[in-house]
Amino acid sequence: MATGKLRNLLEGLKPAMTMVIVQIIFGGLNIMYKLARNDGMSMKILVAYRNIFATAIMVPLALIFEGKSRPKLTWMIFLQGSLCGLFGGSLGQNLYAESLSLTSATFVAAMTNLVPAMTFVMAVFLRMERLAIGTIAGKAKLMGTIMSLGGVMILTFYKGVEIKLWSTNINLLHHGAAALQESSPNQVLGSLLAVASCVCIAVWLIVQTKMSMVYPSYSGTALMCVCASIQSVVYAMCTERDWSAWKLGWDIRLLTVVYSGVLASGLMVTLMTWVSRMRGPLFVSSFFPLMLVTVAILGSLLLHEQLHIGSIIAAVLIIVGLYIVLWGKGKEMKQTAQIHAAQSFSEQDLRHIVIENSSNSECKPEASGIIGPIEPADLGSGVPSAAAVSIQTASPTASFASYIVIGLSYKQLFSWYITWLVGSFGMS
C-alpha cells in the first residue's frame, strides 16, 4: 500500500517536475544567448539555426510516434502551423534575441512574465474574453495586468541602488558587451522589443491552443518548426549578406544552436504542450517566474550582471501581477464550469427521466413521455432518434413531450414543463 501511495504521489508530481525542468532549461537558454552574442554571432542567424535544428529533431519524432495516428493535414491546420511558426518561432524569437542582446538576461526573463497579462489584454480587445469588471475575477485580472505593466515601467526607467548578494570573479562576457547594456537608449529599445516578443508569444499561445485540439503534440510542434525554419532562414539570408557568418565551429556558437534548437524549441515545447493538455495553460504559466529566478542567479554568478533595487521591485510587481491574473482566470473558469455543470444533464439522468401528467376526475387528457437509452447519433445533435424518445400521447396537450431533445438544460426543461402545464389546465 505504501508503494502504491508513493507511485501515485510521483505520478501526480510529474507535471510539476516537468515544468521545473522546462523553466531551468529556458533560463539556461538566456545565458547561452548572451554568450553567443558576445562571441559575435548574429542573432538572426542563431534563430535560423535554432529552428533548423529543432526541425531536424522534431520531424523524426513525429514520424516515429504519430506517423500512423496523425490526422490529415488540412489547409486550416497548415495555416495555424504557419502562424505558430511566425509568432512563436521566427518573429517572436528574433524580437526576443535582439532585446536580449540590448539588455540583460535577467531583464528579459522578467519581461516574459508579462505573457499572461498581454494575452488577457489581447483577448479583451479581440472580444475573446469579457472584462467583467463587476465580478471579483474581472477585478483581479484587471488589477494584476495593471501591476504587471507598472512593473515593466519601473524595470525600464528606474534602477536604484545596486544590490550585492555575492561576489565572484567569474565574468564570461567582455567588458565592452557589459557596458553596452547600460546605455539608456539601448535599455528603452530593448524594453520595446521585449514587450513586442511577449505579444508574439501571446498570439502563439492562442493559435497553438486551437491547433492542439485537432493535431497531436509532436506533429504540431514539427509543423511549427518547419514553417519557422523557412521564415527565419529567408529573413536571415536577406539581412545577413556575409556568408562567413553562417559558419559553425566547435565553439559556443554550435553549443548554443544545439541547446536552443534541440532542447528549447524541440523537446521543451513538446513537454509544455503535454503538461498544458494534462493540467491546462494556467498551470504552465504559473511556473514562468522560476525562469526569472534561474536567470538572476546564473546571470549574477557567470555574467557579472548587477542587480538593482529597481529590478527587484519590478520583478516582485510583475510576478505578483502574474499570479493575480492567474488567480482571477482560474476563479472565472471554475465558476463557468460550475454553471455549465448545473445547466447540463448527465447521460445517466437522461436515461431515467419520466414525465407524466395524470388526468383529473373530469378525464383530462393524459400524456407521458419516456426517454430511453441514448444512441451515439443523438450526442451533439439537436433532434433525438426514435430509440431515444418514446412517446405515448392521448391528445394534442401532450405535444410538450415530443419536443424533448438530448442535452436540454434544467432551465429549458423547467420552462417548457411550466408552459405545458399552463396549456393543459387552460383546456379544461
Coordinates of C-alpha atoms in Angstrom, one line a residue:
M1 CA 0.0 0.0 0.0
A2 CA 2.9 2.4 0.8
T3 CA 4.4 1.6 -2.5
G4 CA 1.1 2.4 -4.3
K5 CA 0.8 5.7 -2.5
L6 CA 4.3 6.7 -3.4
R7 CA 3.7 5.7 -7.0
N8 CA 0.5 7.8 -7.1
L9 CA 2.4 10.8 -5.5
L10 CA 5.2 10.6 -8.0
E11 CA 2.6 10.3 -10.8
G12 CA 0.8 13.5 -9.6
L13 CA 4.1 15.3 -9.3
K14 CA 5.1 14.6 -12.9
P15 CA 3.6 17.7 -14.4
A16 CA 5.2 20.0 -11.8
M17 CA 8.6 18.4 -12.0
T18 CA 8.4 18.6 -15.8
M19 CA 7.7 22.3 -15.7
V20 CA 10.6 22.9 -13.2
I21 CA 13.0 21.3 -15.7
V22 CA 11.5 23.2 -18.6
Q23 CA 12.0 26.6 -16.9
I24 CA 15.5 25.8 -15.8
I25 CA 16.3 24.8 -19.5
F26 CA 14.8 28.1 -20.7
G27 CA 16.8 30.0 -18.0
G28 CA 20.0 28.5 -19.3
L29 CA 19.0 29.5 -22.8
N30 CA 19.2 33.2 -21.9
I31 CA 22.7 32.7 -20.7
M32 CA 23.7 30.8 -23.9
Y33 CA 22.2 33.6 -26.0
K34 CA 24.3 36.2 -24.2
L35 CA 27.5 34.2 -24.6
A36 CA 26.8 33.6 -28.3
R37 CA 26.1 37.3 -28.9
N38 CA 29.3 38.2 -27.0
D39 CA 31.2 35.9 -29.4
G40 CA 30.0 38.0 -32.3
M41 CA 27.3 35.7 -33.6
S42 CA 24.3 37.3 -35.4
M43 CA 21.1 36.8 -33.6
K44 CA 19.2 36.4 -36.9
I45 CA 21.5 33.5 -37.9
L46 CA 21.2 32.0 -34.4
V47 CA 17.4 31.9 -34.6
A48 CA 17.6 30.4 -38.1
Y49 CA 19.9 27.6 -37.0
R50 CA 17.8 27.1 -33.8
N51 CA 14.7 26.4 -35.9
I52 CA 16.6 24.2 -38.3
F53 CA 18.0 22.0 -35.5
A54 CA 14.5 21.9 -33.9
T55 CA 13.1 20.7 -37.2
A56 CA 15.8 18.0 -37.5
I57 CA 14.8 16.6 -34.1
M58 CA 11.1 17.0 -34.2
V59 CA 10.2 15.7 -37.7
P60 CA 11.7 12.2 -37.0
L61 CA 9.9 12.1 -33.6
A62 CA 6.6 13.0 -35.2
L63 CA 7.0 10.3 -37.8
I64 CA 8.0 7.7 -35.2
F65 CA 5.4 8.3 -32.5
E66 CA 2.5 9.7 -34.6
G67 CA 3.1 8.5 -38.1
K68 CA 0.1 6.2 -38.2
S69 CA -2.3 8.1 -35.9
R70 CA -1.7 11.6 -37.3
P71 CA -4.8 13.1 -38.9
K72 CA -4.8 14.5 -42.4
L73 CA -3.0 17.8 -42.9
T74 CA -5.7 20.4 -44.0
W75 CA -5.2 23.9 -45.2
M76 CA -6.5 25.3 -41.9
I77 CA -4.0 23.2 -39.9
F78 CA -1.2 24.3 -42.2
L79 CA -2.3 28.0 -41.7
Q80 CA -2.3 27.5 -38.0
G81 CA 1.2 25.9 -38.1
S82 CA 2.5 28.8 -40.2
L83 CA 1.1 31.4 -37.7
C84 CA 2.7 29.4 -34.9
G85 CA 6.0 29.3 -36.8
L86 CA 5.8 33.1 -37.3
F87 CA 4.7 34.3 -33.8
G88 CA 6.2 31.5 -31.8
G89 CA 9.2 30.9 -34.0
S90 CA 10.8 33.4 -36.4
L91 CA 9.3 36.8 -35.5
G92 CA 8.9 36.1 -31.7
Q93 CA 12.4 34.6 -31.3
N94 CA 14.1 37.3 -33.3
L95 CA 12.5 40.0 -31.2
Y96 CA 13.4 38.2 -28.0
A97 CA 17.0 37.6 -29.1
E98 CA 17.5 41.3 -30.1
S99 CA 16.1 42.5 -26.8
L100 CA 18.4 40.1 -25.0
S101 CA 21.4 41.5 -26.9
L102 CA 20.5 45.1 -25.9
T103 CA 19.7 44.5 -22.3
S104 CA 20.5 41.8 -19.6
A105 CA 19.4 38.2 -19.3
T106 CA 17.6 39.0 -16.1
F107 CA 15.7 41.9 -17.6
V108 CA 14.3 39.9 -20.5
A109 CA 13.5 37.0 -18.2
A110 CA 11.4 39.4 -16.1
M111 CA 9.6 40.6 -19.2
T112 CA 8.5 37.1 -20.1
N113 CA 6.2 37.1 -17.1
L114 CA 4.1 39.7 -19.0
V115 CA 2.8 37.0 -21.3
P116 CA -0.4 36.1 -19.3
A117 CA -1.3 39.8 -18.9
M118 CA -0.6 40.5 -22.6
T119 CA -2.8 37.5 -23.5
F120 CA -5.6 38.9 -21.4
V121 CA -5.4 42.4 -22.9
M122 CA -5.4 40.9 -26.4
A123 CA -8.3 38.6 -25.7
V124 CA -10.4 41.6 -24.4
F125 CA -9.7 43.7 -27.5
L126 CA -10.5 40.8 -29.8
R127 CA -13.7 40.1 -27.8
M128 CA -12.5 36.6 -27.0
E129 CA -12.9 37.3 -23.3
R130 CA -15.1 39.6 -21.2
L131 CA -13.6 42.1 -18.9
A132 CA -16.4 41.5 -16.3
I133 CA -15.3 44.4 -14.1
G134 CA -18.2 43.9 -11.8
T135 CA -17.0 40.4 -10.7
I136 CA -14.2 39.6 -8.4
A137 CA -12.4 37.6 -11.1
G138 CA -12.6 40.5 -13.5
K139 CA -11.3 43.0 -11.0
A140 CA -8.4 40.6 -10.2
K141 CA -7.4 40.2 -13.8
L142 CA -7.5 44.0 -14.4
M143 CA -5.5 44.7 -11.2
G144 CA -2.9 42.1 -12.0
T145 CA -2.5 43.4 -15.5
I146 CA -2.0 47.0 -14.2
M147 CA 0.5 45.8 -11.6
S148 CA 2.5 43.9 -14.3
L149 CA 2.6 46.8 -16.6
G150 CA 3.7 49.1 -13.7
G151 CA 6.5 46.6 -13.0
V152 CA 7.6 46.9 -16.6
M153 CA 7.7 50.7 -16.4
I154 CA 9.9 50.5 -13.3
L155 CA 12.1 47.9 -14.8
T156 CA 12.7 50.1 -17.8
F157 CA 13.2 53.6 -16.3
Y158 CA 14.4 53.0 -12.8
K159 CA 17.5 51.2 -11.4
G160 CA 18.1 52.4 -7.9
V161 CA 20.8 51.3 -5.5
E162 CA 22.9 48.3 -6.6
I163 CA 22.4 45.1 -4.5
K164 CA 25.4 42.8 -4.0
L165 CA 24.2 39.4 -2.9
W166 CA 27.6 37.7 -3.5
S167 CA 30.9 38.4 -5.2
T168 CA 32.5 36.2 -7.8
N169 CA 35.4 36.7 -10.1
I170 CA 33.7 34.9 -13.0
N171 CA 32.6 37.0 -15.9
L172 CA 32.2 35.2 -19.2
L173 CA 31.3 38.4 -21.1
H174 CA 33.8 41.1 -22.2
H175 CA 33.6 44.4 -20.5
G176 CA 32.5 46.1 -23.8
A177 CA 29.5 43.9 -24.0
A178 CA 28.6 44.5 -20.4
A179 CA 28.8 48.2 -20.9
L180 CA 26.6 48.0 -24.0
Q181 CA 23.5 47.2 -21.9
E182 CA 24.0 50.0 -19.5
S183 CA 23.1 52.8 -22.0
S184 CA 19.6 54.2 -21.7
P185 CA 18.7 54.2 -25.4
N186 CA 19.5 50.5 -25.7
Q187 CA 17.5 49.8 -22.5
V188 CA 14.4 51.5 -23.8
L189 CA 14.7 49.9 -27.3
G190 CA 15.3 46.5 -25.6
S191 CA 12.2 47.0 -23.5
L192 CA 10.1 47.7 -26.5
L193 CA 11.4 44.7 -28.3
A194 CA 10.8 42.5 -25.2
V195 CA 7.2 43.7 -25.0
A196 CA 6.7 43.0 -28.7
S197 CA 8.1 39.5 -28.2
C198 CA 5.6 39.0 -25.4
V199 CA 2.8 40.0 -27.7
C200 CA 4.0 37.4 -30.2
I201 CA 4.2 34.7 -27.6
A202 CA 0.6 35.6 -26.5
V203 CA -0.6 35.3 -30.1
W204 CA 1.3 32.0 -30.5
L205 CA -0.3 30.5 -27.4
I206 CA -3.8 31.4 -28.6
V207 CA -3.2 29.8 -32.1
Q208 CA -1.3 26.9 -30.7
T209 CA -4.2 26.1 -28.3
K210 CA -6.6 25.9 -31.3
M211 CA -4.2 23.7 -33.3
S212 CA -3.6 21.3 -30.4
M213 CA -7.3 20.4 -30.3
V214 CA -7.1 18.9 -33.8
Y215 CA -3.5 18.0 -34.3
P216 CA -1.2 15.9 -32.0
S217 CA 1.7 17.3 -30.0
Y218 CA 4.8 16.0 -31.9
S219 CA 3.3 16.7 -35.3
G220 CA 2.1 20.2 -34.3
T221 CA 5.5 21.1 -33.0
A222 CA 7.2 19.6 -36.1
L223 CA 4.9 21.6 -38.4
M224 CA 5.6 24.8 -36.4
C225 CA 9.4 24.2 -36.6
V226 CA 9.3 23.6 -40.3
C227 CA 7.4 26.8 -41.0
A228 CA 9.6 28.8 -38.6
S229 CA 12.8 27.4 -40.2
I230 CA 11.7 28.6 -43.7
Q231 CA 10.7 32.0 -42.4
S232 CA 13.8 32.6 -40.3
V233 CA 16.2 31.4 -42.9
V234 CA 14.7 33.7 -45.6
Y235 CA 14.8 36.6 -43.2
A236 CA 18.4 35.9 -42.1
M237 CA 19.6 35.5 -45.7
C238 CA 18.0 38.8 -46.7
T239 CA 19.6 40.7 -43.8
E240 CA 23.0 38.9 -43.4
R241 CA 24.9 39.0 -46.7
D242 CA 28.2 37.8 -45.2
W243 CA 28.2 34.1 -45.8
S244 CA 31.2 33.6 -43.4
A245 CA 28.9 34.5 -40.5
W246 CA 26.9 31.2 -41.2
K247 CA 29.9 29.0 -40.4
L248 CA 29.8 27.0 -37.2
G249 CA 32.8 25.6 -35.4
W250 CA 33.3 23.5 -32.2
D251 CA 32.7 26.5 -30.0
I252 CA 30.0 28.4 -28.0
R253 CA 28.0 29.1 -31.2
L254 CA 27.4 25.4 -32.1
L255 CA 26.6 24.7 -28.4
T256 CA 24.1 27.5 -28.3
V257 CA 22.5 26.4 -31.6
V258 CA 22.1 22.8 -30.5
Y259 CA 21.0 23.8 -27.0
S260 CA 18.3 26.2 -28.2
G261 CA 17.1 24.1 -31.2
V262 CA 17.1 20.5 -29.7
L263 CA 16.2 21.3 -26.1
A264 CA 14.4 24.6 -26.1
S265 CA 12.4 24.7 -29.4
G266 CA 12.1 21.0 -29.7
L267 CA 11.8 18.9 -26.6
M268 CA 10.8 21.6 -24.1
V269 CA 7.9 22.9 -26.3
T270 CA 6.6 19.4 -26.6
L271 CA 6.7 18.9 -22.9
M272 CA 4.9 22.2 -22.3
T273 CA 2.2 21.0 -24.7
W274 CA 1.9 17.7 -22.8
V275 CA 1.6 19.5 -19.5
S276 CA -0.9 22.0 -20.8
R277 CA -3.1 19.2 -22.1
M278 CA -3.0 17.5 -18.7
R279 CA -3.3 20.5 -16.3
G280 CA -4.2 23.4 -18.5
P281 CA -2.4 26.6 -19.7
L282 CA -2.8 28.3 -16.3
F283 CA -0.7 25.6 -14.7
V284 CA 2.0 26.1 -17.3
S285 CA 2.0 29.9 -16.9
S286 CA 2.4 29.7 -13.1
F287 CA 5.9 28.3 -13.5
F288 CA 7.2 31.3 -15.6
P289 CA 8.7 33.1 -12.6
L290 CA 11.0 30.2 -11.9
M291 CA 12.9 31.1 -15.1
L292 CA 13.5 34.6 -13.7
V293 CA 15.0 33.2 -10.5
T294 CA 17.2 30.8 -12.5
V295 CA 18.4 33.6 -14.8
A296 CA 19.0 36.0 -11.9
I297 CA 21.2 33.5 -10.1
L298 CA 23.1 32.4 -13.2
G299 CA 23.5 35.9 -14.6
S300 CA 25.0 37.3 -11.4
L301 CA 27.3 34.2 -11.0
L302 CA 28.5 33.8 -14.6
L303 CA 27.9 37.1 -16.4
H304 CA 28.6 39.5 -13.6
E305 CA 25.2 41.1 -14.0
Q306 CA 24.3 43.7 -11.4
L307 CA 21.1 43.6 -9.5
H308 CA 19.4 46.9 -8.5
I309 CA 16.6 47.7 -6.1
G310 CA 14.5 48.8 -9.1
S311 CA 14.9 45.4 -10.7
I312 CA 13.8 43.7 -7.5
I313 CA 10.7 45.9 -7.0
A314 CA 9.8 45.5 -10.7
A315 CA 10.2 41.7 -10.6
V316 CA 8.0 41.5 -7.5
L317 CA 5.3 43.6 -9.1
I318 CA 5.4 41.6 -12.3
I319 CA 5.3 38.2 -10.5
V320 CA 2.5 39.3 -8.1
G321 CA 0.5 40.7 -11.0
L322 CA 1.0 37.4 -12.9
Y323 CA -0.4 35.3 -10.1
I324 CA -3.3 37.7 -9.5
V325 CA -4.2 37.4 -13.2
L326 CA -3.9 33.6 -13.0
W327 CA -6.0 33.5 -9.8
G328 CA -8.7 35.6 -11.4
K329 CA -8.7 33.5 -14.6
G330 CA -8.8 30.3 -12.5
K331 CA -11.7 31.6 -10.5
E332 CA -13.6 32.6 -13.6
M333 CA -13.0 29.2 -15.2
K334 CA -14.2 27.4 -12.1
Q335 CA -17.4 29.5 -12.0
T336 CA -18.0 28.8 -15.7
A337 CA -17.5 25.1 -15.2
Q338 CA -20.0 25.1 -12.3
I339 CA -22.6 26.9 -14.3
H340 CA -22.2 24.5 -17.2
A341 CA -22.4 21.6 -14.9
A342 CA -25.6 22.9 -13.3
Q343 CA -27.2 23.5 -16.7
S344 CA -26.4 20.2 -18.4
F345 CA -27.8 16.7 -17.9
S346 CA -25.6 13.8 -17.4
E347 CA -26.2 10.8 -19.6
Q348 CA -27.4 8.8 -16.6
D349 CA -30.1 11.4 -15.8
L350 CA -31.3 11.4 -19.4
R351 CA -31.8 7.6 -19.3
H352 CA -34.3 7.7 -16.5
I353 CA -36.3 10.9 -17.0
V354 CA -40.0 10.2 -16.9
I355 CA -42.6 13.0 -17.4
E356 CA -46.2 12.1 -16.5
N357 CA -49.4 14.0 -16.2
S358 CA -52.5 12.3 -14.8
S359 CA -55.9 13.3 -15.8
N360 CA -58.3 14.5 -13.1
S361 CA -61.8 13.4 -12.3
E362 CA -63.1 15.1 -15.4
C363 CA -61.0 12.8 -17.6
K364 CA -58.4 15.3 -18.7
P365 CA -56.2 14.1 -21.5
E366 CA -53.1 12.1 -20.4
A367 CA -49.6 12.2 -21.8
S368 CA -46.4 10.6 -20.9
G369 CA -43.0 10.7 -22.4
I370 CA -40.2 8.4 -21.6
I371 CA -36.7 9.0 -22.7
G372 CA -34.9 5.7 -23.5
P373 CA -31.3 4.9 -24.0
I374 CA -29.2 7.4 -25.8
E375 CA -27.8 6.4 -29.2
P376 CA -24.3 7.7 -30.3
A377 CA -26.0 9.5 -33.1
D378 CA -28.0 11.6 -30.6
L379 CA -24.9 13.0 -28.9
G380 CA -24.4 16.6 -30.0
S381 CA -27.5 16.6 -32.3
G382 CA -30.5 18.7 -31.9
V383 CA -33.1 16.0 -32.7
P384 CA -33.2 12.6 -30.9
S385 CA -33.6 9.4 -32.8
A386 CA -36.6 7.1 -32.5
A387 CA -34.8 4.9 -29.9
A388 CA -34.0 7.9 -27.7
V389 CA -37.6 9.2 -27.2
S390 CA -40.7 7.0 -26.8
I391 CA -43.9 9.0 -26.5
Q392 CA -47.5 7.9 -26.0
T393 CA -49.9 10.8 -26.4
A394 CA -53.7 10.9 -25.8
S395 CA -54.3 14.4 -27.0
P396 CA -52.6 17.5 -28.5
T397 CA -51.9 18.7 -25.0
A398 CA -49.1 16.2 -24.8
S399 CA -47.1 17.9 -27.5
F400 CA -44.6 19.1 -24.9
A401 CA -43.1 15.6 -24.7
S402 CA -42.5 15.5 -28.5
Y403 CA -40.1 18.4 -28.2
I404 CA -37.8 16.9 -25.5
V405 CA -34.3 16.7 -27.0
I406 CA -31.0 15.3 -25.9
G407 CA -28.9 17.8 -23.9
L408 CA -31.6 20.2 -22.6
S409 CA -30.6 22.3 -19.7
Y410 CA -32.6 22.3 -16.5
K411 CA -33.7 25.8 -17.1
Q412 CA -35.1 25.0 -20.6
L413 CA -36.8 21.8 -19.4
F414 CA -38.4 23.6 -16.5
S415 CA -39.6 26.4 -18.7
W416 CA -41.1 24.0 -21.2
Y417 CA -42.7 22.0 -18.5
I418 CA -44.5 25.1 -17.0
T419 CA -45.7 26.1 -20.4
W420 CA -47.2 22.6 -21.0
L421 CA -48.9 22.7 -17.6
V422 CA -50.5 26.0 -18.3
G423 CA -51.7 24.8 -21.7
S424 CA -53.1 21.6 -20.1
F425 CA -55.1 23.4 -17.4
G426 CA -56.2 26.1 -19.9
M427 CA -58.1 23.5 -22.0
S428 CA -60.1 22.1 -19.0

